[in-house]
Amino acid sequence: MAEHLHKVDHGYLRYTNCWEDADILVEALDVHEGHRVLSIGSAGDNSFSLLLNAPQLVLAVDINPVQLHLIELKKAAITVLDREACLAFLGFRASSERMATYERLRSIQPAESQRFWAARTPQIGAGIITQGKFERYFSLFRKWLLPLVHGKERRMALIAPKSGSEQEHFYLHEWDSWRWRALFRLFFSRTVMGRLGRDPAFLRQVKLNVGDFILGRASDHLRSTACQQNEFLEFIWTGTFERNLPHYMRVGNYERIRTHIDRLRTFEGMTEAAFREYGSFDRFNLSNIFEYMPTDVFTTVARDLVHRANADARLAYWNLMVPRQLSSVEERLAYDEALSAKLSKRDKGFFYRGFHLDRLKH
């Protein structure tokens, strides 16, 4: 099943934050004590969030070992540090003490992760959540494209608190210029995104105009008041999570997650290999992995997932630019259309086409 990923480079930090909305994921999967959860690793954030209600296991699975080293680093930080210290160490807050803090964390990481980070201490010192390829891509957008469109005062005014009518008026009459549209389409084109943001192999199944699609999604979001309290947009706009933190780092959530942090494990490989070692699961966070798969591979993976799903299992995933729906190829699944639509409307990952929840039929 991995043939479509052979040309993907797995030798660097692709993401250092999860770019999918953990709030809607947690609500959709409704994880409880005793559940076994399979979660696509990525940057780890959403896997941590799924620890909130004390499941038996959250298995963070990824084919990229570098992403798993990142998860182990964050796991060590959550294990040892209180929330304020963790915010400073990871890069949510300014700090000059990150390397001293890392010395406290090094010994509780797996040996391979220790070796990996020993060669990359500058990334830790800079605040690891800013160091992914995707995060650097947004840094280029913030530093070079946005200033060509509008000055800093107007850029911050766009996401400042205001009423719905004021937000829409500001976007349409103060922001949405021909220069914004042209530069945005160029920066988020297939060519530029493939070179600077995502691996080109991840766009192979995409049949639409990438720049136009993302501009449409961004325009809808920036016209609404939802953009004012969106942690993803705040990071894109400012390079920080000053006002809005990811789910796992919020007061209350962090402390509960920390209590159960030993229940998170990492696994390098494809999902079928994880099933052979860990058996079946009750909940599945599948990110947007189907985006990269040819239709025949998608069908095979869907059947394998259902085969390893326990009774009353729930499977959550996102569509970005390639439409995929598990229940359309696996008759043992039922699509929860109402909840999927409700959560898609609230999704702070505004660039996604939609959020999907399928349930195993009784």
Short mmCIF file of C-alpha atoms in Angstrom, two decimals:
data_model
loop_
_atom_site.label_atom_id
_atom_site.label_comp_id
_atom_site.label_asym_id
_atom_site.label_seq_id
_atom_site.Cartn_x
_atom_site.Cartn_y
_atom_site.Cartn_z
CA MET A 1 0.00 0.00 0.00
CA ALA A 2 2.97 2.34 0.37
CA GLU A 3 3.99 2.54 -3.30
CA HIS A 4 2.41 5.98 -3.74
CA LEU A 5 4.70 7.35 -1.00
CA HIS A 6 8.03 6.02 -2.28
CA LYS A 7 9.01 9.38 -3.79
CA VAL A 8 8.14 11.39 -0.67
CA ASP A 9 11.11 12.70 1.29
CA HIS A 10 10.75 11.67 4.94
CA GLY A 11 14.05 13.10 6.12
CA TYR A 12 12.96 16.43 7.57
CA LEU A 13 10.38 18.04 9.84
CA ARG A 14 7.39 18.44 7.57
CA TYR A 15 5.06 19.96 10.19
CA THR A 16 5.79 21.11 13.72
CA ASN A 17 2.12 21.88 14.46
CA CYS A 18 -1.01 19.96 13.51
CA TRP A 19 -3.04 21.95 11.00
CA GLU A 20 -6.32 20.20 11.71
CA ASP A 21 -8.89 21.38 14.25
CA ALA A 22 -8.59 19.27 17.41
CA ASP A 23 -11.77 20.78 18.86
CA ILE A 24 -14.01 19.20 16.24
CA LEU A 25 -11.92 16.01 16.20
CA VAL A 26 -12.35 15.48 19.95
CA GLU A 27 -16.10 16.06 19.69
CA ALA A 28 -16.51 13.74 16.71
CA LEU A 29 -14.53 10.80 18.07
CA ASP A 30 -15.96 11.07 21.60
CA VAL A 31 -13.06 9.13 23.13
CA HIS A 32 -13.65 7.65 26.58
CA GLU A 33 -11.84 5.60 29.17
CA GLY A 34 -10.89 2.19 27.84
CA HIS A 35 -10.91 3.18 24.17
CA ARG A 36 -8.01 2.26 21.92
CA VAL A 37 -7.23 5.06 19.49
CA LEU A 38 -5.18 5.00 16.30
CA SER A 39 -4.07 8.52 15.37
CA ILE A 40 -2.00 9.72 12.44
CA GLY A 41 1.07 11.23 14.08
CA SER A 42 1.92 14.39 12.11
CA ALA A 43 3.16 16.87 14.75
CA GLY A 44 1.48 15.03 17.62
CA ASP A 45 -0.86 17.80 18.79
CA ASN A 46 -4.13 16.04 17.96
CA SER A 47 -2.89 12.73 19.30
CA PHE A 48 -2.22 14.49 22.62
CA SER A 49 -5.71 16.01 22.55
CA LEU A 50 -7.23 12.54 22.21
CA LEU A 51 -5.74 11.64 25.62
CA LEU A 52 -8.13 14.07 27.30
CA ASN A 53 -10.61 11.48 28.63
CA ALA A 54 -8.17 8.73 29.62
CA PRO A 55 -8.30 6.19 26.77
CA GLN A 56 -6.43 2.94 27.26
CA LEU A 57 -4.07 3.76 24.37
CA VAL A 58 -3.40 6.44 21.77
CA LEU A 59 -1.07 5.07 19.12
CA ALA A 60 0.49 7.86 17.03
CA VAL A 61 1.36 6.28 13.68
CA ASP A 62 3.52 7.89 11.01
CA ILE A 63 5.70 6.71 8.14
CA ASN A 64 8.05 9.65 8.71
CA PRO A 65 10.40 8.87 11.63
CA VAL A 66 11.28 12.55 11.95
CA GLN A 67 7.69 13.38 12.87
CA LEU A 68 7.78 10.68 15.52
CA HIS A 69 10.96 12.15 17.00
CA LEU A 70 9.06 15.44 17.25
CA ILE A 71 6.18 13.71 19.04
CA GLU A 72 8.61 12.08 21.47
CA LEU A 73 10.15 15.49 22.18
CA LYS A 74 6.76 17.04 22.88
CA LYS A 75 5.74 14.02 24.96
CA ALA A 76 8.87 14.40 27.09
CA ALA A 77 8.12 18.10 27.57
CA ILE A 78 4.54 17.42 28.66
CA THR A 79 5.73 14.67 31.01
CA VAL A 80 8.25 16.84 32.85
CA LEU A 81 7.12 20.45 32.51
CA ASP A 82 4.18 22.38 33.84
CA ARG A 83 2.13 24.26 31.28
CA GLU A 84 3.95 27.60 31.42
CA ALA A 85 7.36 25.94 31.15
CA CYS A 86 6.15 23.80 28.24
CA LEU A 87 4.79 26.84 26.41
CA ALA A 88 8.23 28.48 26.71
CA PHE A 89 10.19 25.39 25.72
CA LEU A 90 8.19 24.53 22.62
CA GLY A 91 8.17 28.11 21.32
CA PHE A 92 4.71 29.40 22.18
CA ARG A 93 6.35 31.95 24.46
CA ALA A 94 9.75 33.67 24.37
CA SER A 95 12.57 31.91 26.23
CA SER A 96 16.35 31.87 26.45
CA GLU A 97 16.37 28.68 28.54
CA ARG A 98 15.33 26.07 26.00
CA MET A 99 18.63 24.20 25.83
CA ALA A 100 18.89 24.04 29.60
CA THR A 101 15.33 22.72 29.69
CA TYR A 102 16.16 20.15 27.02
CA GLU A 103 18.86 18.68 29.25
CA ARG A 104 16.07 17.75 31.66
CA LEU A 105 14.13 16.02 28.91
CA ARG A 106 16.79 14.22 26.94
CA SER A 107 17.12 11.05 29.02
CA ILE A 108 13.41 10.18 28.97
CA GLN A 109 13.25 10.07 25.17
CA PRO A 110 13.97 6.93 23.12
CA ALA A 111 17.64 6.56 22.14
CA GLU A 112 16.96 7.26 18.45
CA SER A 113 15.14 10.48 19.30
CA GLN A 114 18.02 11.56 21.55
CA ARG A 115 20.47 11.06 18.68
CA PHE A 116 18.21 12.88 16.25
CA TRP A 117 17.85 15.99 18.40
CA ALA A 118 21.53 16.05 19.42
CA ALA A 119 22.28 17.04 15.82
CA ARG A 120 19.51 19.66 15.70
CA THR A 121 19.86 21.72 18.84
CA PRO A 122 19.50 25.06 16.95
CA GLN A 123 15.94 24.07 16.02
CA ILE A 124 15.12 23.38 19.66
CA GLY A 125 16.70 26.67 20.70
CA ALA A 126 14.63 28.57 18.14
CA GLY A 127 11.36 27.10 19.46
CA ILE A 128 10.48 23.86 17.74
CA ILE A 129 6.91 24.77 16.79
CA THR A 130 8.28 27.31 14.28
CA GLN A 131 10.74 24.95 12.58
CA GLY A 132 8.70 22.77 10.22
CA LYS A 133 8.83 23.16 6.45
CA PHE A 134 5.15 24.09 6.42
CA GLU A 135 5.63 26.63 9.21
CA ARG A 136 8.56 28.21 7.34
CA TYR A 137 6.36 28.39 4.25
CA PHE A 138 3.85 30.46 6.18
CA SER A 139 6.72 32.56 7.53
CA LEU A 140 7.62 33.49 3.95
CA PHE A 141 3.98 34.37 3.31
CA ARG A 142 3.89 36.58 6.39
CA LYS A 143 7.23 38.30 5.80
CA TRP A 144 7.22 38.77 2.04
CA LEU A 145 3.72 38.54 0.59
CA LEU A 146 1.49 40.21 3.17
CA PRO A 147 3.56 43.42 3.30
CA LEU A 148 3.17 43.72 -0.49
CA VAL A 149 -0.61 43.68 -0.05
CA HIS A 150 -1.33 45.82 3.02
CA GLY A 151 0.52 47.56 5.85
CA LYS A 152 0.80 46.05 9.31
CA GLU A 153 -1.99 48.17 10.78
CA ARG A 154 -4.48 47.01 8.17
CA ARG A 155 -3.29 43.40 8.41
CA MET A 156 -4.00 43.35 12.13
CA ALA A 157 -7.28 45.22 11.67
CA LEU A 158 -8.56 42.38 9.50
CA ILE A 159 -8.46 39.88 12.38
CA ALA A 160 -9.33 42.38 15.16
CA PRO A 161 -12.67 41.92 17.01
CA LYS A 162 -15.65 43.35 15.13
CA SER A 163 -19.23 42.46 14.25
CA GLY A 164 -20.14 40.11 11.43
CA SER A 165 -21.27 42.91 9.14
CA GLU A 166 -18.16 44.94 9.93
CA GLN A 167 -15.92 41.94 9.23
CA GLU A 168 -17.48 41.29 5.84
CA HIS A 169 -17.42 44.97 4.89
CA PHE A 170 -13.76 45.28 5.87
CA TYR A 171 -12.76 42.25 3.85
CA LEU A 172 -14.72 43.23 0.73
CA HIS A 173 -13.92 46.95 0.72
CA GLU A 174 -10.62 47.33 2.57
CA TRP A 175 -8.81 44.06 1.93
CA ASP A 176 -9.89 42.12 -1.18
CA SER A 177 -7.79 43.90 -3.80
CA TRP A 178 -6.58 42.58 -7.16
CA ARG A 179 -3.05 42.53 -5.71
CA TRP A 180 -4.18 40.30 -2.81
CA ARG A 181 -5.88 37.85 -5.15
CA ALA A 182 -3.02 37.70 -7.66
CA LEU A 183 -0.21 37.29 -5.13
CA PHE A 184 -2.21 34.81 -3.06
CA ARG A 185 -2.91 32.62 -6.10
CA LEU A 186 0.77 32.67 -7.01
CA PHE A 187 2.06 31.88 -3.53
CA PHE A 188 -0.40 29.05 -2.99
CA SER A 189 -0.10 27.65 -6.49
CA ARG A 190 0.71 24.00 -7.05
CA THR A 191 4.26 24.88 -8.12
CA VAL A 192 5.17 27.18 -5.23
CA MET A 193 3.41 25.12 -2.57
CA GLY A 194 5.02 21.93 -3.86
CA ARG A 195 8.48 23.48 -3.72
CA LEU A 196 8.26 25.43 -0.47
CA GLY A 197 5.36 24.00 1.55
CA ARG A 198 4.17 20.47 0.88
CA ASP A 199 5.92 17.65 -0.94
CA PRO A 200 4.85 17.62 -4.64
CA ALA A 201 3.92 13.93 -4.25
CA PHE A 202 1.12 14.98 -1.90
CA LEU A 203 -0.50 16.97 -4.72
CA ARG A 204 -0.39 14.19 -7.32
CA GLN A 205 -4.07 13.27 -6.94
CA VAL A 206 -5.24 16.92 -7.05
CA LYS A 207 -7.15 17.76 -10.26
CA LEU A 208 -8.23 21.34 -9.56
CA ASN A 209 -6.48 24.73 -9.62
CA VAL A 210 -4.74 24.79 -6.23
CA GLY A 211 -4.38 28.58 -5.92
CA ASP A 212 -8.01 29.26 -6.83
CA PHE A 213 -9.28 26.63 -4.41
CA ILE A 214 -7.30 27.90 -1.42
CA LEU A 215 -8.14 31.52 -2.22
CA GLY A 216 -11.84 30.64 -2.21
CA ARG A 217 -11.58 28.91 1.15
CA ALA A 218 -9.52 31.75 2.65
CA SER A 219 -11.91 34.42 1.35
CA ASP A 220 -14.92 32.74 2.94
CA HIS A 221 -13.14 32.51 6.28
CA LEU A 222 -11.71 36.03 6.30
CA ARG A 223 -15.17 37.45 5.66
CA SER A 224 -16.49 35.83 8.85
CA THR A 225 -15.94 36.62 12.52
CA ALA A 226 -14.55 33.09 12.98
CA CYS A 227 -11.19 34.34 11.69
CA GLN A 228 -10.80 36.53 14.80
CA GLN A 229 -10.37 33.56 17.17
CA ASN A 230 -8.60 31.08 14.96
CA GLU A 231 -5.23 29.81 16.25
CA PHE A 232 -4.18 28.62 12.78
CA LEU A 233 -4.84 32.00 11.19
CA GLU A 234 -3.18 33.82 14.07
CA PHE A 235 0.00 31.82 13.50
CA ILE A 236 -0.10 32.45 9.74
CA TRP A 237 -0.67 36.16 10.31
CA THR A 238 1.69 36.81 13.22
CA GLY A 239 3.97 33.80 13.66
CA THR A 240 2.69 33.24 17.21
CA PHE A 241 -0.18 31.72 19.18
CA GLU A 242 -0.46 34.71 21.48
CA ARG A 243 -4.24 34.98 21.77
CA ASN A 244 -5.39 31.54 20.66
CA LEU A 245 -3.63 28.31 21.65
CA PRO A 246 -4.00 24.84 20.16
CA HIS A 247 -6.36 22.55 22.06
CA TYR A 248 -3.68 20.52 23.84
CA MET A 249 -1.94 23.59 25.29
CA ARG A 250 -4.99 25.30 26.79
CA VAL A 251 -5.55 25.68 30.52
CA GLY A 252 -7.36 22.62 31.83
CA ASN A 253 -6.73 20.51 28.74
CA TYR A 254 -2.96 20.45 29.26
CA GLU A 255 -3.21 19.30 32.84
CA ARG A 256 -5.62 16.46 32.00
CA ILE A 257 -3.55 15.35 29.04
CA ARG A 258 -0.41 15.36 31.15
CA THR A 259 -2.06 12.99 33.61
CA HIS A 260 -2.51 10.42 30.84
CA ILE A 261 0.62 11.14 28.76
CA ASP A 262 2.09 7.67 29.43
CA ARG A 263 -0.78 6.17 27.41
CA LEU A 264 0.55 7.67 24.17
CA ARG A 265 2.92 5.55 22.11
CA THR A 266 4.52 6.13 18.72
CA PHE A 267 4.76 3.68 15.83
CA GLU A 268 6.76 4.05 12.62
CA GLY A 269 5.13 2.49 9.59
CA MET A 270 1.88 2.08 7.72
CA THR A 271 -1.42 1.46 9.48
CA GLU A 272 -1.53 -2.19 8.45
CA ALA A 273 1.79 -2.78 10.23
CA ALA A 274 0.40 -1.06 13.34
CA PHE A 275 -2.63 -3.37 13.24
CA ARG A 276 -0.41 -6.45 13.13
CA GLU A 277 1.39 -5.35 16.28
CA TYR A 278 -1.41 -3.67 18.25
CA GLY A 279 -4.60 -5.32 17.03
CA SER A 280 -7.91 -3.51 16.65
CA PHE A 281 -9.07 -0.02 17.64
CA ASP A 282 -12.21 1.84 18.70
CA ARG A 283 -11.40 5.29 17.34
CA PHE A 284 -9.43 6.48 14.32
CA ASN A 285 -7.98 9.93 13.64
CA LEU A 286 -6.98 9.58 9.99
CA SER A 287 -5.98 13.17 9.25
CA ASN A 288 -6.17 13.69 5.46
CA ILE A 289 -4.09 10.64 4.48
CA PHE A 290 -6.55 9.62 1.76
CA GLU A 291 -5.67 12.81 -0.14
CA TYR A 292 -2.44 11.19 -1.32
CA MET A 293 -3.84 7.81 -2.39
CA PRO A 294 -4.92 6.60 -5.82
CA THR A 295 -8.50 5.34 -5.72
CA ASP A 296 -7.53 1.65 -5.72
CA VAL A 297 -5.20 2.14 -2.75
CA PHE A 298 -7.88 4.16 -0.95
CA THR A 299 -10.35 1.29 -1.37
CA THR A 300 -7.86 -1.26 -0.04
CA VAL A 301 -6.99 0.88 2.97
CA ALA A 302 -10.68 1.51 3.74
CA ARG A 303 -11.36 -2.21 3.88
CA ASP A 304 -8.33 -2.84 6.07
CA LEU A 305 -9.41 -0.12 8.50
CA VAL A 306 -12.89 -1.60 8.84
CA HIS A 307 -11.45 -5.06 9.37
CA ARG A 308 -9.51 -3.68 12.37
CA ALA A 309 -12.35 -1.60 13.81
CA ASN A 310 -14.07 -2.69 17.01
CA ALA A 311 -17.82 -2.51 17.52
CA ASP A 312 -19.17 1.07 17.50
CA ALA A 313 -15.92 2.35 16.01
CA ARG A 314 -15.69 5.92 14.73
CA LEU A 315 -13.37 7.06 11.94
CA ALA A 316 -12.66 10.77 11.44
CA TYR A 317 -10.76 12.37 8.54
CA TRP A 318 -10.50 15.49 6.42
CA ASN A 319 -10.74 16.18 2.70
CA LEU A 320 -8.60 18.99 1.35
CA MET A 321 -8.54 19.09 -2.44
CA VAL A 322 -9.31 15.44 -3.25
CA PRO A 323 -12.81 14.14 -2.38
CA ARG A 324 -12.68 10.85 -0.48
CA GLN A 325 -15.41 9.19 1.61
CA LEU A 326 -14.83 5.86 3.32
CA SER A 327 -18.49 4.84 3.40
CA SER A 328 -18.66 5.16 -0.38
CA VAL A 329 -16.25 2.24 -0.81
CA GLU A 330 -16.93 0.26 2.38
CA GLU A 331 -20.55 -0.78 2.96
CA ARG A 332 -19.96 -1.64 6.63
CA LEU A 333 -19.54 2.06 7.36
CA ALA A 334 -22.28 4.66 7.73
CA TYR A 335 -21.55 8.32 7.06
CA ASP A 336 -22.70 10.64 9.87
CA GLU A 337 -23.79 13.39 7.54
CA ALA A 338 -25.43 15.63 10.12
CA LEU A 339 -22.53 15.71 12.56
CA SER A 340 -19.97 15.98 9.76
CA ALA A 341 -21.78 19.00 8.31
CA LYS A 342 -22.15 20.62 11.72
CA LEU A 343 -18.47 20.23 12.57
CA SER A 344 -17.29 21.25 9.10
CA LYS A 345 -19.01 24.60 9.58
CA ARG A 346 -17.04 25.13 12.80
CA ASP A 347 -13.73 23.89 11.42
CA LYS A 348 -10.93 26.38 12.09
CA GLY A 349 -8.88 24.59 9.43
CA PHE A 350 -10.66 26.78 6.89
CA PHE A 351 -8.55 25.52 3.98
CA TYR A 352 -10.11 22.03 4.15
CA ARG A 353 -12.99 21.06 1.88
CA GLY A 354 -14.72 19.19 4.68
CA PHE A 355 -14.54 17.07 7.80
CA HIS A 356 -15.97 13.54 7.75
CA LEU A 357 -17.09 11.08 10.40
CA ASP A 358 -17.99 7.48 9.57
CA ARG A 359 -19.32 4.93 12.05
CA LEU A 360 -19.13 1.17 11.93
CA LYS A 361 -22.59 -0.23 11.42
CA HIS A 362 -24.07 -2.47 14.11
#
